[in-house]
Amino acid sequence: MKTSEYIEDKINKLPKGYVFTYIDFMNEVSRREAVIKHLNRMATSGKINKLSKGKYFKPQETVFGTLLPDQRQIVKDLLEENGKLVGYITGYSIYNSLGLTTQVSSVIQIGKREIRPSFKRGRFKIAFIKQKNTINKDNIPLLRLLDVIRYIKKIPDTTIDKSCTRLMTLLRELKSDEQKQLIKLAFKYSPATRALLGALLREIDCKEEAAIRDLQDTLNPITVYNLNISENVLSNAKYWNIK
């Protein structure tokens, strides 16, 4: 089979929205230049779309135009290394899905232990936040909640009071063991994050009393956290030195 035929046959079998590079074809084709040249010809003809330099995707056409790949496809090479999970999508990318804002951001934030400067990938800005906890499939939803608390002042098109109200709903939906794990993960977050988490858990009458006390014991009793949260929303804010 010719190189061009092999490439087109493999692309035809890919799901729409799938992001790929020339590397995906190197098991069967030894000449990198030939693969790149044919992929560029296919992009020029409209058979595939170019996401950014060296990255392409199989387009999905709708009455509104070509759909972009989902965000995980766009940054999947940054989330795994040698089959091991090393990062997760968080921040601006998940505020909307968690019901915290109606805005959809063009910034894709990734939590990782090893971070790098932000960069552009097509129309998206890829940015990174430091995650000190070990990342695994099971704790990602909890890490995302902690990231929301950590960056609560930066959630667009909402207020901190509204964000706290929504967070309390999300925290109530967690099982007891998940709440306990959330507290454990919070120990590697900033004091302000730990304080707000503790206040939110107290507000919803979380039963993990011992874990919440341990969380409070990590805080400096004279440090004040300025978050401008209404007492009507967070009645125990002063108890956690939150203003």
mmCIF file of C-alpha atoms in Angstrom:
data_model
loop_
_atom_site.group_PDB
_atom_site.id
_atom_site.type_symbol
_atom_site.label_atom_id
_atom_site.label_comp_id
_atom_site.label_asym_id
_atom_site.label_seq_id
_atom_site.Cartn_x
_atom_site.Cartn_y
_atom_site.Cartn_z
ATOM 1 C CA MET A 1 0.000 0.000 0.000
ATOM 2 C CA LYS A 2 1.294 3.457 -0.858
ATOM 3 C CA THR A 3 2.154 5.862 1.948
ATOM 4 C CA SER A 4 -0.672 8.192 0.963
ATOM 5 C CA GLU A 5 -3.191 5.329 0.839
ATOM 6 C CA TYR A 6 -2.095 4.025 4.233
ATOM 7 C CA ILE A 7 -2.398 7.470 5.841
ATOM 8 C CA GLU A 8 -5.828 8.163 4.381
ATOM 9 C CA ASP A 9 -7.109 4.707 5.269
ATOM 10 C CA LYS A 10 -5.991 5.121 8.897
ATOM 11 C CA ILE A 11 -7.504 8.595 9.146
ATOM 12 C CA ASN A 12 -10.797 7.311 7.754
ATOM 13 C CA LYS A 13 -10.961 4.870 10.666
ATOM 14 C CA LEU A 14 -10.364 7.558 13.293
ATOM 15 C CA PRO A 15 -13.331 9.086 15.155
ATOM 16 C CA LYS A 16 -14.271 12.642 14.239
ATOM 17 C CA GLY A 17 -12.537 15.211 16.404
ATOM 18 C CA TYR A 18 -9.537 12.957 17.005
ATOM 19 C CA VAL A 19 -6.233 14.868 17.213
ATOM 20 C CA PHE A 20 -3.123 13.296 15.693
ATOM 21 C CA THR A 21 0.412 14.040 14.509
ATOM 22 C CA TYR A 22 2.777 12.443 12.021
ATOM 23 C CA ILE A 23 4.022 10.183 14.841
ATOM 24 C CA ASP A 24 0.735 8.259 14.738
ATOM 25 C CA PHE A 25 1.761 6.887 11.330
ATOM 26 C CA MET A 26 5.419 6.088 11.956
ATOM 27 C CA ASN A 27 4.874 2.419 12.860
ATOM 28 C CA GLU A 28 4.150 1.646 9.224
ATOM 29 C CA VAL A 29 5.874 4.504 7.406
ATOM 30 C CA SER A 30 9.583 5.116 7.924
ATOM 31 C CA ARG A 31 9.881 8.412 6.049
ATOM 32 C CA ARG A 32 8.736 11.243 8.323
ATOM 33 C CA GLU A 33 8.947 13.824 5.567
ATOM 34 C CA ALA A 34 6.574 11.847 3.374
ATOM 35 C CA VAL A 35 3.993 11.614 6.161
ATOM 36 C CA ILE A 36 4.191 15.314 6.992
ATOM 37 C CA LYS A 37 3.961 16.293 3.344
ATOM 38 C CA HIS A 38 0.853 14.201 2.763
ATOM 39 C CA LEU A 39 -0.834 15.416 5.959
ATOM 40 C CA ASN A 40 -0.242 18.998 4.853
ATOM 41 C CA ARG A 41 -1.720 18.205 1.432
ATOM 42 C CA MET A 42 -4.801 16.716 3.106
ATOM 43 C CA ALA A 43 -5.138 19.805 5.300
ATOM 44 C CA THR A 44 -4.882 22.092 2.283
ATOM 45 C CA SER A 45 -7.585 20.117 0.472
ATOM 46 C CA GLY A 46 -9.873 20.229 3.525
ATOM 47 C CA LYS A 47 -9.890 16.476 4.198
ATOM 48 C CA ILE A 48 -8.410 17.129 7.640
ATOM 49 C CA ASN A 49 -7.978 20.299 9.674
ATOM 50 C CA LYS A 50 -4.858 21.754 11.199
ATOM 51 C CA LEU A 51 -5.113 22.494 14.925
ATOM 52 C CA SER A 52 -1.637 23.960 15.358
ATOM 53 C CA LYS A 53 1.862 23.338 14.037
ATOM 54 C CA GLY A 54 2.280 19.583 13.604
ATOM 55 C CA LYS A 55 -1.178 18.746 14.988
ATOM 56 C CA TYR A 56 -4.226 17.839 12.926
ATOM 57 C CA PHE A 57 -7.744 16.622 13.584
ATOM 58 C CA LYS A 58 -10.466 14.825 11.713
ATOM 59 C CA PRO A 59 -13.201 17.430 11.248
ATOM 60 C CA GLN A 60 -16.835 17.074 12.207
ATOM 61 C CA GLU A 61 -19.061 19.304 10.119
ATOM 62 C CA THR A 62 -22.359 20.727 11.401
ATOM 63 C CA VAL A 63 -24.823 23.334 10.148
ATOM 64 C CA PHE A 64 -22.882 25.810 12.306
ATOM 65 C CA GLY A 65 -19.510 24.917 10.781
ATOM 66 C CA THR A 66 -16.600 22.706 11.806
ATOM 67 C CA LEU A 67 -16.585 21.591 15.427
ATOM 68 C CA LEU A 68 -13.305 21.841 17.290
ATOM 69 C CA PRO A 69 -12.046 18.728 19.103
ATOM 70 C CA ASP A 70 -12.938 18.491 22.787
ATOM 71 C CA GLN A 71 -10.378 19.941 25.143
ATOM 72 C CA ARG A 72 -8.994 16.596 26.291
ATOM 73 C CA GLN A 73 -8.123 15.726 22.681
ATOM 74 C CA ILE A 74 -6.425 19.104 22.257
ATOM 75 C CA VAL A 75 -4.080 18.605 25.237
ATOM 76 C CA LYS A 76 -3.969 14.801 25.616
ATOM 77 C CA ASP A 77 -0.214 14.741 24.988
ATOM 78 C CA LEU A 78 0.222 16.928 28.088
ATOM 79 C CA LEU A 79 -1.883 14.704 30.359
ATOM 80 C CA GLU A 80 -0.018 11.408 29.994
ATOM 81 C CA GLU A 81 3.600 10.308 29.729
ATOM 82 C CA ASN A 82 4.392 6.735 28.690
ATOM 83 C CA GLY A 83 0.845 5.709 29.524
ATOM 84 C CA LYS A 84 0.983 7.255 33.013
ATOM 85 C CA LEU A 85 -1.400 10.025 34.064
ATOM 86 C CA VAL A 86 0.591 13.174 34.893
ATOM 87 C CA GLY A 87 -1.928 15.979 34.433
ATOM 88 C CA TYR A 88 -5.610 16.878 34.386
ATOM 89 C CA ILE A 89 -7.784 19.626 32.917
ATOM 90 C CA THR A 90 -8.918 22.117 35.543
ATOM 91 C CA GLY A 91 -9.551 25.817 36.180
ATOM 92 C CA TYR A 92 -11.261 27.857 33.479
ATOM 93 C CA SER A 93 -11.995 24.709 31.524
ATOM 94 C CA ILE A 94 -14.255 23.205 34.181
ATOM 95 C CA TYR A 95 -15.946 26.229 35.803
ATOM 96 C CA ASN A 96 -18.758 25.997 33.269
ATOM 97 C CA SER A 97 -19.236 22.235 33.621
ATOM 98 C CA LEU A 98 -19.443 22.578 37.418
ATOM 99 C CA GLY A 99 -22.168 25.213 37.126
ATOM 100 C CA LEU A 100 -19.990 28.035 38.457
ATOM 101 C CA THR A 101 -20.217 30.291 35.410
ATOM 102 C CA THR A 102 -21.932 30.443 32.037
ATOM 103 C CA GLN A 103 -18.762 31.597 30.288
ATOM 104 C CA VAL A 104 -16.762 29.207 28.127
ATOM 105 C CA SER A 105 -13.073 30.044 28.156
ATOM 106 C CA SER A 106 -10.479 29.795 25.394
ATOM 107 C CA VAL A 107 -7.896 29.038 28.095
ATOM 108 C CA ILE A 108 -7.226 25.387 28.903
ATOM 109 C CA GLN A 109 -5.628 25.031 32.330
ATOM 110 C CA ILE A 110 -3.777 21.874 33.284
ATOM 111 C CA GLY A 111 -2.801 20.791 36.775
ATOM 112 C CA LYS A 112 0.612 19.075 36.900
ATOM 113 C CA ARG A 113 3.502 18.517 39.271
ATOM 114 C CA GLU A 114 5.958 19.779 36.657
ATOM 115 C CA ILE A 115 4.718 22.955 35.016
ATOM 116 C CA ARG A 116 5.946 25.009 32.087
ATOM 117 C CA PRO A 117 5.245 28.475 30.652
ATOM 118 C CA SER A 118 1.891 28.947 28.941
ATOM 119 C CA PHE A 119 1.709 28.732 25.150
ATOM 120 C CA LYS A 120 -0.748 28.910 22.264
ATOM 121 C CA ARG A 121 -2.185 25.879 20.517
ATOM 122 C CA GLY A 122 -4.396 27.024 17.690
ATOM 123 C CA ARG A 123 -6.998 29.395 19.122
ATOM 124 C CA PHE A 124 -6.447 28.109 22.654
ATOM 125 C CA LYS A 125 -4.039 29.286 25.332
ATOM 126 C CA ILE A 126 -2.608 26.372 27.326
ATOM 127 C CA ALA A 127 -1.688 27.311 30.904
ATOM 128 C CA PHE A 128 -0.480 25.294 33.874
ATOM 129 C CA ILE A 129 -1.027 25.287 37.627
ATOM 130 C CA LYS A 130 1.162 23.508 40.157
ATOM 131 C CA GLN A 131 -0.351 20.391 41.727
ATOM 132 C CA LYS A 132 1.639 19.055 44.668
ATOM 133 C CA ASN A 133 -0.550 15.987 45.216
ATOM 134 C CA THR A 134 -0.036 12.756 43.307
ATOM 135 C CA ILE A 135 -2.528 12.736 40.435
ATOM 136 C CA ASN A 136 -4.656 9.698 39.733
ATOM 137 C CA LYS A 137 -7.930 8.992 37.954
ATOM 138 C CA ASP A 138 -9.926 8.749 41.188
ATOM 139 C CA ASN A 139 -8.808 11.996 42.829
ATOM 140 C CA ILE A 140 -9.061 14.327 39.823
ATOM 141 C CA PRO A 141 -12.682 15.406 40.595
ATOM 142 C CA LEU A 142 -11.577 16.290 44.138
ATOM 143 C CA LEU A 143 -8.484 18.150 42.957
ATOM 144 C CA ARG A 144 -10.696 20.171 40.620
ATOM 145 C CA LEU A 145 -12.917 21.218 43.528
ATOM 146 C CA LEU A 146 -9.863 22.287 45.508
ATOM 147 C CA ASP A 147 -8.598 24.240 42.489
ATOM 148 C CA VAL A 148 -11.945 26.053 42.335
ATOM 149 C CA ILE A 149 -11.594 27.008 46.004
ATOM 150 C CA ARG A 150 -7.981 28.043 45.457
ATOM 151 C CA TYR A 151 -8.868 30.359 42.558
ATOM 152 C CA ILE A 152 -12.356 31.371 43.681
ATOM 153 C CA LYS A 153 -11.581 35.054 43.103
ATOM 154 C CA LYS A 154 -10.791 34.396 39.434
ATOM 155 C CA ILE A 155 -13.998 32.637 38.360
ATOM 156 C CA PRO A 156 -15.457 34.870 35.608
ATOM 157 C CA ASP A 157 -18.961 36.320 35.387
ATOM 158 C CA THR A 158 -20.031 35.508 38.958
ATOM 159 C CA THR A 159 -19.539 36.560 42.579
ATOM 160 C CA ILE A 160 -17.674 34.851 45.402
ATOM 161 C CA ASP A 161 -20.960 34.473 47.293
ATOM 162 C CA LYS A 162 -22.542 32.650 44.343
ATOM 163 C CA SER A 163 -19.451 30.487 43.933
ATOM 164 C CA CYS A 164 -19.517 29.519 47.614
ATOM 165 C CA THR A 165 -23.200 28.630 47.399
ATOM 166 C CA ARG A 166 -22.552 26.416 44.384
ATOM 167 C CA LEU A 167 -19.506 24.844 46.037
ATOM 168 C CA MET A 168 -21.553 23.893 49.086
ATOM 169 C CA THR A 169 -23.999 22.096 46.797
ATOM 170 C CA LEU A 170 -21.131 20.206 45.182
ATOM 171 C CA LEU A 171 -19.589 19.339 48.562
ATOM 172 C CA ARG A 172 -22.906 18.003 49.866
ATOM 173 C CA GLU A 173 -23.044 15.635 46.895
ATOM 174 C CA LEU A 174 -19.769 13.980 47.953
ATOM 175 C CA LYS A 175 -19.834 10.773 49.927
ATOM 176 C CA SER A 176 -18.340 10.802 53.431
ATOM 177 C CA ASP A 177 -15.138 9.072 52.334
ATOM 178 C CA GLU A 178 -14.791 11.544 49.447
ATOM 179 C CA GLN A 179 -15.114 14.489 51.843
ATOM 180 C CA LYS A 180 -12.430 12.940 54.015
ATOM 181 C CA GLN A 181 -10.144 12.432 51.023
ATOM 182 C CA LEU A 182 -10.798 16.022 49.925
ATOM 183 C CA ILE A 183 -9.585 17.274 53.300
ATOM 184 C CA LYS A 184 -6.480 15.089 53.071
ATOM 185 C CA LEU A 185 -5.639 16.460 49.629
ATOM 186 C CA ALA A 186 -6.174 20.029 50.872
ATOM 187 C CA PHE A 187 -3.159 19.767 53.176
ATOM 188 C CA LYS A 188 -0.929 20.450 50.145
ATOM 189 C CA TYR A 189 -2.891 23.565 49.168
ATOM 190 C CA SER A 190 -2.493 27.134 50.413
ATOM 191 C CA PRO A 191 -3.712 28.176 53.892
ATOM 192 C CA ALA A 192 -6.473 30.310 52.327
ATOM 193 C CA THR A 193 -7.731 27.267 50.420
ATOM 194 C CA ARG A 194 -7.690 25.138 53.572
ATOM 195 C CA ALA A 195 -9.509 27.806 55.559
ATOM 196 C CA LEU A 196 -12.270 28.260 53.002
ATOM 197 C CA LEU A 197 -12.683 24.507 52.573
ATOM 198 C CA GLY A 198 -13.028 24.106 56.335
ATOM 199 C CA ALA A 199 -15.607 26.878 56.538
ATOM 200 C CA LEU A 200 -17.623 25.437 53.642
ATOM 201 C CA LEU A 201 -17.604 21.947 55.174
ATOM 202 C CA ARG A 202 -18.713 23.324 58.534
ATOM 203 C CA GLU A 203 -21.490 25.234 56.822
ATOM 204 C CA ILE A 204 -22.910 22.048 55.295
ATOM 205 C CA ASP A 205 -22.564 20.162 58.593
ATOM 206 C CA CYS A 206 -19.946 17.740 57.326
ATOM 207 C CA LYS A 207 -19.603 14.849 59.770
ATOM 208 C CA GLU A 208 -15.826 14.508 59.361
ATOM 209 C CA GLU A 209 -15.195 16.464 62.570
ATOM 210 C CA ALA A 210 -11.757 15.061 63.356
ATOM 211 C CA ALA A 211 -10.475 15.693 59.828
ATOM 212 C CA ILE A 212 -11.830 19.254 59.858
ATOM 213 C CA ARG A 213 -10.124 19.916 63.215
ATOM 214 C CA ASP A 214 -6.858 18.599 61.778
ATOM 215 C CA LEU A 215 -7.338 20.965 58.839
ATOM 216 C CA GLN A 216 -7.840 23.927 61.155
ATOM 217 C CA ASP A 217 -4.786 22.985 63.208
ATOM 218 C CA THR A 218 -2.620 23.597 60.114
ATOM 219 C CA LEU A 219 -3.679 27.272 60.017
ATOM 220 C CA ASN A 220 -1.960 30.203 61.693
ATOM 221 C CA PRO A 221 -4.556 31.550 64.175
ATOM 222 C CA ILE A 222 -3.590 35.188 63.536
ATOM 223 C CA THR A 223 -3.653 35.045 59.720
ATOM 224 C CA VAL A 224 -6.680 36.704 58.103
ATOM 225 C CA TYR A 225 -8.001 35.662 54.688
ATOM 226 C CA ASN A 226 -9.661 38.478 52.755
ATOM 227 C CA LEU A 227 -12.283 36.931 50.485
ATOM 228 C CA ASN A 228 -15.237 39.336 50.925
ATOM 229 C CA ILE A 229 -17.773 36.611 51.613
ATOM 230 C CA SER A 230 -21.148 37.557 53.046
ATOM 231 C CA GLU A 231 -22.022 36.184 56.494
ATOM 232 C CA ASN A 232 -25.417 35.303 55.057
ATOM 233 C CA VAL A 233 -23.638 32.778 52.821
ATOM 234 C CA LEU A 234 -20.878 31.643 55.176
ATOM 235 C CA SER A 235 -22.023 32.165 58.743
ATOM 236 C CA ASN A 236 -18.854 30.711 60.312
ATOM 237 C CA ALA A 237 -16.414 32.735 58.205
ATOM 238 C CA LYS A 238 -15.033 34.662 61.211
ATOM 239 C CA TYR A 239 -14.315 31.401 63.004
ATOM 240 C CA TRP A 240 -11.888 30.615 60.169
ATOM 241 C CA ASN A 241 -10.497 34.185 60.028
ATOM 242 C CA ILE A 242 -12.193 34.769 56.683
ATOM 243 C CA LYS A 243 -13.337 38.307 55.930
#
